[in-house]
Amino acid sequence: MDEVTSFRKWVMYYVAVWIFGALVVVGLGIYLTTATQKTAVLGNAQLGSSYRSLAEFYRTFFERNGLHLELTDVSHIGESADQLEREAAPINASFILAGSTLSIDTRKLVSLGSIKLAPGWLFYRAPAIEGANPFTALAGRRISGGPRGSFSNRILRELYDAGKNPGAGPAEILELTDSDGKAALLRGDVDAVWMIDSAASDNVSRLISRPDIHLFSWELADAYLERLPYLSRLILPAGYFHIGDTRPAKDVKLLSSTVTLLVEADLHPALQWGFLLAAQEYYASHYDELSGEVSFPKYIDKSVPISSVAEQYFNEGVPTVFSYLPIFYASIVERIWIWLAGTFILGYPTFRMIKKFRASTSKWIKAKASRQKRRTERRELRKAQTLDATSK
């Protein structure tokens, strides 16, 4: 009975190990298949903006690290976000500005955190505006505010509604791209242009260099922040762009947003790690003193839930395995190490048990064979004795 029980235990453990191993192999196969079939698709914003150069930086980083990122041209990042929420659209990753999620459905999206500052710039033609309210001075004037549906256009209209003077005439807000608005301001076709972009963008650099173009300082920034809490105040120091020419000539108060990266909730973890590590490298190579003590990427805009991958990144940092393996394989190892540990924890004792059982089974078989041999010998002996007795 003990031998039968031991044999049953051996069979049960042996089958359990094989089933567990098969589940590991199948799970890993599904993981690899999913990863190789999915590609990150990011909206590529308008020419002259820092969002476009940022997207190109990400694509280069992905290619260098064995991942694939496609860029799809959009007129502005608002259009990219609109496509992101539509299942039929190819885009599965998009830049957005803080506060912009109020206009899109984010139930199937997750955040990878904010990746950089996005200051707002209100450039206008001379003469210099006297007073703290730009919309009083620009009453009856033409302001380029970004394309229809863009985040910058929406924010400008919110600023205008908060600060317009009831006794002054209305300003005309035109829906031009940043590049077209810049060109129109330089030609004198518009009186002001509003854009939300990095200080390093071509559009901002071109306008800040012109002596006949002024940058408005939001002296009532704190009052505007009460109405638009998703914005923040930023100080642009005198001489930030050029110390010799002292551009700007004095400190300027800006209203700023942050750029957040949203992705579809089911975007493969390897691709999410690619975005996070690209953001980390971008910040390291494009440090901007305007950021102050804030380092990027960082989970600032909490209007969209953070992804589990980003949460791990912000709480625990980058796993050590990423220092030794490409992102794709490091992501696999990082996600299945629990499975591997479970396999070892279950498999090693089982292996020892099987090995011990085989040894005891071998002894049992030898003992059984020995007993069988002795019984056979005894039968043969009795048979011989019976024959001898009969013959006598």
CSV table of C-alpha atoms in Angstrom, one decimal:
chain,number,residue,atom,x,y,z
A,1,MET,CA,0.0,0.0,0.0
A,2,ASP,CA,2.9,2.4,0.8
A,3,GLU,CA,4.4,1.7,-2.5
A,4,VAL,CA,1.2,2.5,-4.4
A,5,THR,CA,0.7,5.7,-2.4
A,6,SER,CA,4.3,6.9,-3.1
A,7,PHE,CA,3.8,6.2,-6.8
A,8,ARG,CA,0.6,8.3,-6.9
A,9,LYS,CA,2.3,11.2,-5.2
A,10,TRP,CA,5.1,11.0,-7.7
A,11,VAL,CA,2.6,11.0,-10.6
A,12,MET,CA,0.7,14.0,-9.1
A,13,TYR,CA,3.8,16.1,-8.6
A,14,TYR,CA,5.3,15.2,-11.9
A,15,VAL,CA,2.0,16.2,-13.7
A,16,ALA,CA,1.8,19.4,-11.7
A,17,VAL,CA,5.3,20.5,-12.7
A,18,TRP,CA,4.6,19.8,-16.4
A,19,ILE,CA,1.3,21.7,-16.2
A,20,PHE,CA,3.0,24.7,-14.5
A,21,GLY,CA,5.8,24.6,-17.1
A,22,ALA,CA,3.3,24.5,-19.9
A,23,LEU,CA,1.5,27.5,-18.5
A,24,VAL,CA,4.8,29.5,-18.3
A,25,VAL,CA,5.6,28.6,-21.9
A,26,VAL,CA,2.1,29.5,-23.2
A,27,GLY,CA,2.1,32.8,-21.2
A,28,LEU,CA,5.5,33.8,-22.4
A,29,GLY,CA,4.4,32.9,-26.0
A,30,ILE,CA,1.3,35.1,-25.7
A,31,TYR,CA,3.4,37.9,-24.3
A,32,LEU,CA,6.0,37.8,-27.0
A,33,THR,CA,3.3,37.5,-29.8
A,34,THR,CA,1.4,40.5,-28.4
A,35,ALA,CA,4.6,42.6,-28.2
A,36,THR,CA,5.7,41.8,-31.7
A,37,GLN,CA,2.3,42.6,-33.2
A,38,LYS,CA,1.8,46.0,-31.5
A,39,THR,CA,3.4,49.3,-32.4
A,40,ALA,CA,3.3,52.7,-30.8
A,41,VAL,CA,1.7,55.4,-32.9
A,42,LEU,CA,2.2,59.0,-31.8
A,43,GLY,CA,0.7,62.2,-33.2
A,44,ASN,CA,3.3,64.4,-34.9
A,45,ALA,CA,2.3,68.1,-34.3
A,46,GLN,CA,2.7,71.2,-36.4
A,47,LEU,CA,6.0,72.4,-37.9
A,48,GLY,CA,8.1,74.8,-35.9
A,49,SER,CA,6.8,73.5,-32.5
A,50,SER,CA,8.8,71.7,-29.9
A,51,TYR,CA,6.2,68.9,-29.9
A,52,ARG,CA,7.4,67.8,-33.3
A,53,SER,CA,11.0,67.7,-32.4
A,54,LEU,CA,10.1,65.9,-29.2
A,55,ALA,CA,8.2,63.2,-31.2
A,56,GLU,CA,11.3,62.9,-33.5
A,57,PHE,CA,13.5,62.4,-30.5
A,58,TYR,CA,11.2,59.7,-29.2
A,59,ARG,CA,11.2,57.9,-32.6
A,60,THR,CA,15.1,58.0,-32.7
A,61,PHE,CA,15.2,56.6,-29.1
A,62,PHE,CA,12.8,53.8,-30.0
A,63,GLU,CA,14.7,52.8,-33.1
A,64,ARG,CA,18.0,52.8,-31.2
A,65,ASN,CA,16.6,50.5,-28.6
A,66,GLY,CA,14.9,48.0,-30.8
A,67,LEU,CA,11.3,49.3,-30.5
A,68,HIS,CA,9.0,50.8,-33.2
A,69,LEU,CA,7.3,54.2,-33.1
A,70,GLU,CA,5.3,55.5,-36.0
A,71,LEU,CA,4.6,59.3,-36.2
A,72,THR,CA,1.3,60.4,-37.7
A,73,ASP,CA,1.0,64.1,-38.8
A,74,VAL,CA,-1.7,66.1,-37.0
A,75,SER,CA,-2.4,69.8,-37.2
A,76,HIS,CA,-2.1,70.2,-33.4
A,77,ILE,CA,-1.8,68.0,-30.3
A,78,GLY,CA,-5.5,68.5,-29.6
A,79,GLU,CA,-6.3,66.6,-32.8
A,80,SER,CA,-3.8,63.9,-31.7
A,81,ALA,CA,-5.7,63.6,-28.3
A,82,ASP,CA,-9.1,63.4,-30.1
A,83,GLN,CA,-7.8,60.5,-32.3
A,84,LEU,CA,-6.4,58.8,-29.2
A,85,GLU,CA,-9.9,58.4,-27.6
A,86,ARG,CA,-11.3,57.0,-30.8
A,87,GLU,CA,-10.8,53.2,-31.1
A,88,ALA,CA,-10.8,53.2,-34.9
A,89,ALA,CA,-7.9,55.7,-35.1
A,90,PRO,CA,-4.4,54.3,-35.3
A,91,ILE,CA,-2.9,56.7,-32.7
A,92,ASN,CA,-2.4,55.0,-29.4
A,93,ALA,CA,-0.2,57.7,-27.7
A,94,SER,CA,-0.5,61.5,-27.5
A,95,PHE,CA,0.9,64.6,-25.9
A,96,ILE,CA,-1.7,66.7,-24.1
A,97,LEU,CA,-1.5,69.9,-22.0
A,98,ALA,CA,-2.5,69.9,-18.3
A,99,GLY,CA,-6.2,70.5,-18.0
A,100,SER,CA,-7.0,69.4,-21.5
A,101,THR,CA,-8.5,66.1,-20.5
A,102,LEU,CA,-11.7,68.0,-19.6
A,103,SER,CA,-12.7,67.8,-23.3
A,104,ILE,CA,-11.9,64.2,-24.0
A,105,ASP,CA,-13.0,60.7,-22.8
A,106,THR,CA,-10.1,59.3,-20.8
A,107,ARG,CA,-11.8,56.1,-19.4
A,108,LYS,CA,-9.6,53.8,-21.6
A,109,LEU,CA,-6.5,55.9,-21.3
A,110,VAL,CA,-3.6,56.1,-18.8
A,111,SER,CA,-1.0,58.6,-18.0
A,112,LEU,CA,2.8,58.2,-18.3
A,113,GLY,CA,3.3,61.4,-16.4
A,114,SER,CA,4.3,65.0,-17.4
A,115,ILE,CA,7.4,65.2,-19.5
A,116,LYS,CA,8.2,68.9,-19.8
A,117,LEU,CA,7.0,72.4,-19.2
A,118,ALA,CA,4.8,74.2,-21.8
A,119,PRO,CA,4.9,78.0,-21.2
A,120,GLY,CA,2.3,80.2,-22.7
A,121,TRP,CA,3.6,83.1,-24.9
A,122,LEU,CA,1.6,86.2,-25.8
A,123,PHE,CA,3.6,88.2,-28.3
A,124,TYR,CA,2.3,91.5,-29.7
A,125,ARG,CA,3.5,94.3,-31.9
A,126,ALA,CA,4.8,97.6,-30.5
A,127,PRO,CA,3.9,99.9,-28.7
A,128,ALA,CA,4.4,98.2,-25.3
A,129,ILE,CA,1.1,97.5,-23.4
A,130,GLU,CA,0.6,99.6,-20.3
A,131,GLY,CA,-1.3,98.0,-17.6
A,132,ALA,CA,-1.8,94.5,-16.2
A,133,ASN,CA,-4.6,93.4,-18.5
A,134,PRO,CA,-3.6,92.5,-22.1
A,135,PHE,CA,-7.2,92.1,-23.4
A,136,THR,CA,-8.0,95.8,-22.6
A,137,ALA,CA,-5.1,96.9,-24.8
A,138,LEU,CA,-6.0,94.4,-27.5
A,139,ALA,CA,-9.7,95.2,-27.6
A,140,GLY,CA,-10.8,95.4,-31.2
A,141,ARG,CA,-7.5,93.8,-32.3
A,142,ARG,CA,-6.8,90.5,-34.0
A,143,ILE,CA,-5.1,87.7,-32.0
A,144,SER,CA,-3.9,84.5,-33.4
A,145,GLY,CA,-4.8,81.8,-30.9
A,146,GLY,CA,-4.0,78.4,-32.4
A,147,PRO,CA,-6.1,76.1,-34.6
A,148,ARG,CA,-9.7,75.3,-33.9
A,149,GLY,CA,-10.0,72.6,-31.3
A,150,SER,CA,-6.4,73.0,-30.1
A,151,PHE,CA,-5.6,73.3,-26.4
A,152,SER,CA,-3.9,76.6,-26.8
A,153,ASN,CA,-7.0,78.1,-28.5
A,154,ARG,CA,-9.2,76.8,-25.7
A,155,ILE,CA,-6.9,78.2,-23.0
A,156,LEU,CA,-6.7,81.6,-24.7
A,157,ARG,CA,-10.5,81.9,-24.9
A,158,GLU,CA,-10.7,81.0,-21.2
A,159,LEU,CA,-8.1,83.6,-20.4
A,160,TYR,CA,-10.0,86.1,-22.5
A,161,ASP,CA,-13.3,85.4,-20.8
A,162,ALA,CA,-11.7,85.8,-17.4
A,163,GLY,CA,-9.8,89.0,-18.2
A,164,LYS,CA,-11.8,90.9,-20.9
A,165,ASN,CA,-13.0,94.4,-19.9
A,166,PRO,CA,-16.8,94.7,-20.3
A,167,GLY,CA,-16.4,98.4,-21.3
A,168,ALA,CA,-13.9,97.6,-24.1
A,169,GLY,CA,-14.6,96.2,-27.5
A,170,PRO,CA,-14.2,92.5,-28.3
A,171,ALA,CA,-11.0,91.1,-29.6
A,172,GLU,CA,-11.0,88.9,-32.7
A,173,ILE,CA,-9.4,85.5,-32.0
A,174,LEU,CA,-8.1,83.9,-35.3
A,175,GLU,CA,-7.6,80.2,-35.6
A,176,LEU,CA,-4.2,80.0,-37.1
A,177,THR,CA,-1.4,77.5,-36.5
A,178,ASP,CA,1.5,78.7,-34.4
A,179,SER,CA,3.7,79.0,-37.5
A,180,ASP,CA,1.0,80.8,-39.5
A,181,GLY,CA,0.3,83.1,-36.5
A,182,LYS,CA,4.0,83.9,-36.2
A,183,ALA,CA,4.3,84.8,-39.9
A,184,ALA,CA,1.1,86.9,-39.7
A,185,LEU,CA,2.4,88.8,-36.7
A,186,LEU,CA,5.8,89.5,-38.5
A,187,ARG,CA,3.8,90.8,-41.6
A,188,GLY,CA,1.6,92.9,-39.5
A,189,ASP,CA,-1.6,91.0,-40.4
A,190,VAL,CA,-2.4,90.3,-36.8
A,191,ASP,CA,-1.7,92.3,-33.6
A,192,ALA,CA,-0.8,89.5,-31.3
A,193,VAL,CA,-0.1,85.8,-31.3
A,194,TRP,CA,-0.7,83.3,-28.4
A,195,MET,CA,1.1,79.9,-28.4
A,196,ILE,CA,1.9,77.3,-25.8
A,197,ASP,CA,5.3,75.7,-26.5
A,198,SER,CA,8.8,75.3,-25.2
A,199,ALA,CA,11.2,78.2,-25.0
A,200,ALA,CA,13.4,76.2,-27.4
A,201,SER,CA,10.8,76.1,-30.2
A,202,ASP,CA,11.6,77.8,-33.5
A,203,ASN,CA,8.5,80.0,-33.4
A,204,VAL,CA,9.3,81.4,-29.9
A,205,SER,CA,13.0,81.9,-30.8
A,206,ARG,CA,12.1,83.8,-34.0
A,207,LEU,CA,9.7,86.2,-32.3
A,208,ILE,CA,11.8,86.8,-29.2
A,209,SER,CA,14.7,88.0,-31.4
A,210,ARG,CA,12.6,90.8,-33.0
A,211,PRO,CA,13.0,94.2,-31.4
A,212,ASP,CA,9.6,95.3,-32.7
A,213,ILE,CA,7.8,92.3,-31.0
A,214,HIS,CA,7.0,92.4,-27.3
A,215,LEU,CA,6.4,89.5,-24.9
A,216,PHE,CA,3.6,90.2,-22.4
A,217,SER,CA,4.2,89.7,-18.7
A,218,TRP,CA,1.2,88.5,-16.8
A,219,GLU,CA,1.3,90.6,-13.7
A,220,LEU,CA,-2.1,89.3,-12.6
A,221,ALA,CA,-1.0,85.7,-13.0
A,222,ASP,CA,-2.2,84.7,-9.5
A,223,ALA,CA,-5.6,86.0,-10.2
A,224,TYR,CA,-5.8,84.0,-13.5
A,225,LEU,CA,-4.6,80.9,-11.7
A,226,GLU,CA,-7.6,81.2,-9.4
A,227,ARG,CA,-9.8,80.8,-12.5
A,228,LEU,CA,-7.6,78.3,-14.3
A,229,PRO,CA,-6.0,76.1,-11.6
A,230,TYR,CA,-4.4,73.7,-14.0
A,231,LEU,CA,-2.0,76.4,-15.1
A,232,SER,CA,1.0,77.6,-13.1
A,233,ARG,CA,3.1,80.8,-12.9
A,234,LEU,CA,6.6,80.8,-14.4
A,235,ILE,CA,9.3,83.5,-14.2
A,236,LEU,CA,11.3,84.0,-17.4
A,237,PRO,CA,14.5,85.7,-16.2
A,238,ALA,CA,15.9,88.7,-17.9
A,239,GLY,CA,18.6,87.7,-20.5
A,240,TYR,CA,17.3,84.1,-20.6
A,241,PHE,CA,17.5,84.0,-24.5
A,242,HIS,CA,20.5,86.3,-24.9
A,243,ILE,CA,22.6,87.9,-22.2
A,244,GLY,CA,24.5,90.3,-24.5
A,245,ASP,CA,21.3,91.8,-26.0
A,246,THR,CA,19.4,91.2,-22.7
A,247,ARG,CA,16.5,89.4,-24.2
A,248,PRO,CA,14.1,89.7,-22.5
A,249,ALA,CA,15.0,93.1,-21.0
A,250,LYS,CA,13.4,92.2,-17.6
A,251,ASP,CA,11.9,89.3,-15.8
A,252,VAL,CA,8.6,88.2,-17.4
A,253,LYS,CA,5.8,86.4,-15.7
A,254,LEU,CA,4.4,83.6,-17.8
A,255,LEU,CA,1.4,81.3,-17.5
A,256,SER,CA,2.5,77.8,-18.0
A,257,SER,CA,1.1,74.3,-18.5
A,258,THR,CA,2.9,71.0,-18.6
A,259,VAL,CA,3.0,68.4,-21.4
A,260,THR,CA,1.6,65.0,-20.3
A,261,LEU,CA,1.9,61.8,-22.3
A,262,LEU,CA,-1.3,59.7,-22.5
A,263,VAL,CA,-1.4,56.2,-24.0
A,264,GLU,CA,-4.1,53.5,-24.4
A,265,ALA,CA,-4.5,51.5,-21.3
A,266,ASP,CA,-3.6,48.2,-23.1
A,267,LEU,CA,-0.5,49.6,-24.8
A,268,HIS,CA,2.2,47.0,-24.3
A,269,PRO,CA,4.4,47.5,-21.2
A,270,ALA,CA,7.6,47.3,-23.3
A,271,LEU,CA,6.4,50.3,-25.3
A,272,GLN,CA,5.4,52.2,-22.1
A,273,TRP,CA,8.9,51.6,-20.7
A,274,GLY,CA,10.2,53.0,-24.0
A,275,PHE,CA,8.3,56.2,-23.6
A,276,LEU,CA,9.3,56.6,-20.0
A,277,LEU,CA,13.0,56.0,-20.7
A,278,ALA,CA,12.9,58.3,-23.7
A,279,ALA,CA,11.4,61.0,-21.6
A,280,GLN,CA,14.1,60.5,-19.0
A,281,GLU,CA,16.8,60.8,-21.6
A,282,TYR,CA,15.2,63.8,-23.2
A,283,TYR,CA,15.1,65.7,-19.9
A,284,ALA,CA,18.7,64.8,-19.2
A,285,SER,CA,19.8,66.1,-22.6
A,286,HIS,CA,17.4,69.1,-22.8
A,287,TYR,CA,17.5,70.5,-19.2
A,288,ASP,CA,15.7,73.8,-19.0
A,289,GLU,CA,16.4,76.0,-16.0
A,290,LEU,CA,12.8,77.3,-16.2
A,291,SER,CA,11.9,73.9,-14.7
A,292,GLY,CA,13.5,74.9,-11.4
A,293,GLU,CA,13.5,72.0,-8.9
A,294,VAL,CA,11.0,70.0,-10.9
A,295,SER,CA,12.5,67.1,-12.8
A,296,PHE,CA,10.8,65.2,-15.6
A,297,PRO,CA,9.1,62.8,-16.2
A,298,LYS,CA,6.8,63.4,-13.2
A,299,TYR,CA,3.2,62.6,-12.4
A,300,ILE,CA,1.8,66.2,-12.1
A,301,ASP,CA,-1.5,66.3,-13.9
A,302,LYS,CA,-3.6,63.7,-12.0
A,303,SER,CA,-6.7,64.1,-14.1
A,304,VAL,CA,-5.9,60.8,-15.8
A,305,PRO,CA,-5.0,57.6,-13.8
A,306,ILE,CA,-1.4,56.7,-13.9
A,307,SER,CA,-0.4,53.4,-15.7
A,308,SER,CA,0.9,50.6,-13.6
A,309,VAL,CA,4.2,50.8,-15.5
A,310,ALA,CA,4.6,54.5,-14.8
A,311,GLU,CA,3.6,54.0,-11.2
A,312,GLN,CA,6.4,51.4,-10.8
A,313,TYR,CA,8.8,53.9,-12.5
A,314,PHE,CA,8.0,56.8,-10.2
A,315,ASN,CA,7.9,54.7,-7.0
A,316,GLU,CA,10.8,52.3,-7.6
A,317,GLY,CA,12.8,53.7,-10.4
A,318,VAL,CA,14.1,51.8,-13.4
A,319,PRO,CA,14.6,48.0,-12.7
A,320,THR,CA,18.2,46.9,-12.7
A,321,VAL,CA,17.6,44.5,-15.5
A,322,PHE,CA,17.2,47.4,-18.0
A,323,SER,CA,20.9,48.1,-17.5
A,324,TYR,CA,21.8,44.8,-19.0
A,325,LEU,CA,19.2,43.9,-21.5
A,326,PRO,CA,17.4,45.8,-24.4
A,327,ILE,CA,14.1,47.4,-23.3
A,328,PHE,CA,12.0,44.7,-25.0
A,329,TYR,CA,13.7,41.8,-23.3
A,330,ALA,CA,14.2,43.6,-20.0
A,331,SER,CA,10.4,44.3,-19.9
A,332,ILE,CA,9.7,40.6,-20.4
A,333,VAL,CA,12.1,39.5,-17.7
A,334,GLU,CA,10.8,42.2,-15.3
A,335,ARG,CA,7.2,41.0,-15.8
A,336,ILE,CA,7.8,37.3,-15.6
A,337,TRP,CA,10.4,37.1,-12.8
A,338,ILE,CA,7.6,36.1,-10.4
A,339,TRP,CA,6.7,33.2,-12.7
A,340,LEU,CA,10.3,32.2,-12.9
A,341,ALA,CA,10.7,32.4,-9.1
A,342,GLY,CA,7.5,30.4,-8.7
A,343,THR,CA,8.8,27.8,-11.1
A,344,PHE,CA,12.0,27.5,-9.0
A,345,ILE,CA,10.2,27.4,-5.7
A,346,LEU,CA,7.8,24.7,-6.8
A,347,GLY,CA,10.2,22.9,-9.2
A,348,TYR,CA,13.3,22.6,-7.0
A,349,PRO,CA,11.6,20.7,-4.1
A,350,THR,CA,9.7,18.6,-6.6
A,351,PHE,CA,12.8,17.8,-8.4
A,352,ARG,CA,14.5,16.7,-5.2
A,353,MET,CA,11.4,14.7,-4.2
A,354,ILE,CA,11.4,13.0,-7.6
A,355,LYS,CA,15.1,12.2,-7.4
A,356,LYS,CA,14.6,10.8,-3.9
A,357,PHE,CA,11.6,8.8,-5.0
A,358,ARG,CA,13.4,7.4,-7.9
A,359,ALA,CA,16.2,6.3,-5.6
A,360,SER,CA,13.8,4.6,-3.2
A,361,THR,CA,11.8,3.2,-6.2
A,362,SER,CA,15.0,1.7,-7.5
A,363,LYS,CA,15.7,0.1,-4.2
A,364,TRP,CA,12.1,-1.2,-4.0
A,365,ILE,CA,12.4,-2.7,-7.5
A,366,LYS,CA,15.7,-4.4,-6.7
A,367,ALA,CA,14.3,-5.7,-3.4
A,368,LYS,CA,11.2,-7.0,-5.2
A,369,ALA,CA,13.3,-8.6,-7.9
A,370,SER,CA,15.4,-10.2,-5.1
A,371,ARG,CA,12.4,-11.6,-3.4
A,372,GLN,CA,11.0,-12.9,-6.6
A,373,LYS,CA,14.3,-14.6,-7.4
A,374,ARG,CA,14.3,-16.2,-3.9
A,375,ARG,CA,10.7,-17.4,-4.3
A,376,THR,CA,11.6,-18.8,-7.7
A,377,GLU,CA,14.6,-20.6,-6.3
A,378,ARG,CA,12.5,-22.0,-3.5
A,379,ARG,CA,9.9,-23.3,-6.0
A,380,GLU,CA,12.6,-24.9,-8.1
A,381,LEU,CA,14.1,-26.5,-5.0
A,382,ARG,CA,10.7,-27.9,-3.8
A,383,LYS,CA,10.0,-29.2,-7.3
A,384,ALA,CA,13.4,-30.9,-7.5
A,385,GLN,CA,12.9,-32.4,-4.0
A,386,THR,CA,9.4,-33.7,-5.1
A,387,LEU,CA,10.9,-35.3,-8.2
A,388,ASP,CA,13.6,-37.0,-6.1
A,389,ALA,CA,11.0,-38.3,-3.6
A,390,THR,CA,8.9,-39.7,-6.5
A,391,SER,CA,11.8,-41.4,-8.2
A,392,LYS,CA,12.7,-43.2,-5.0
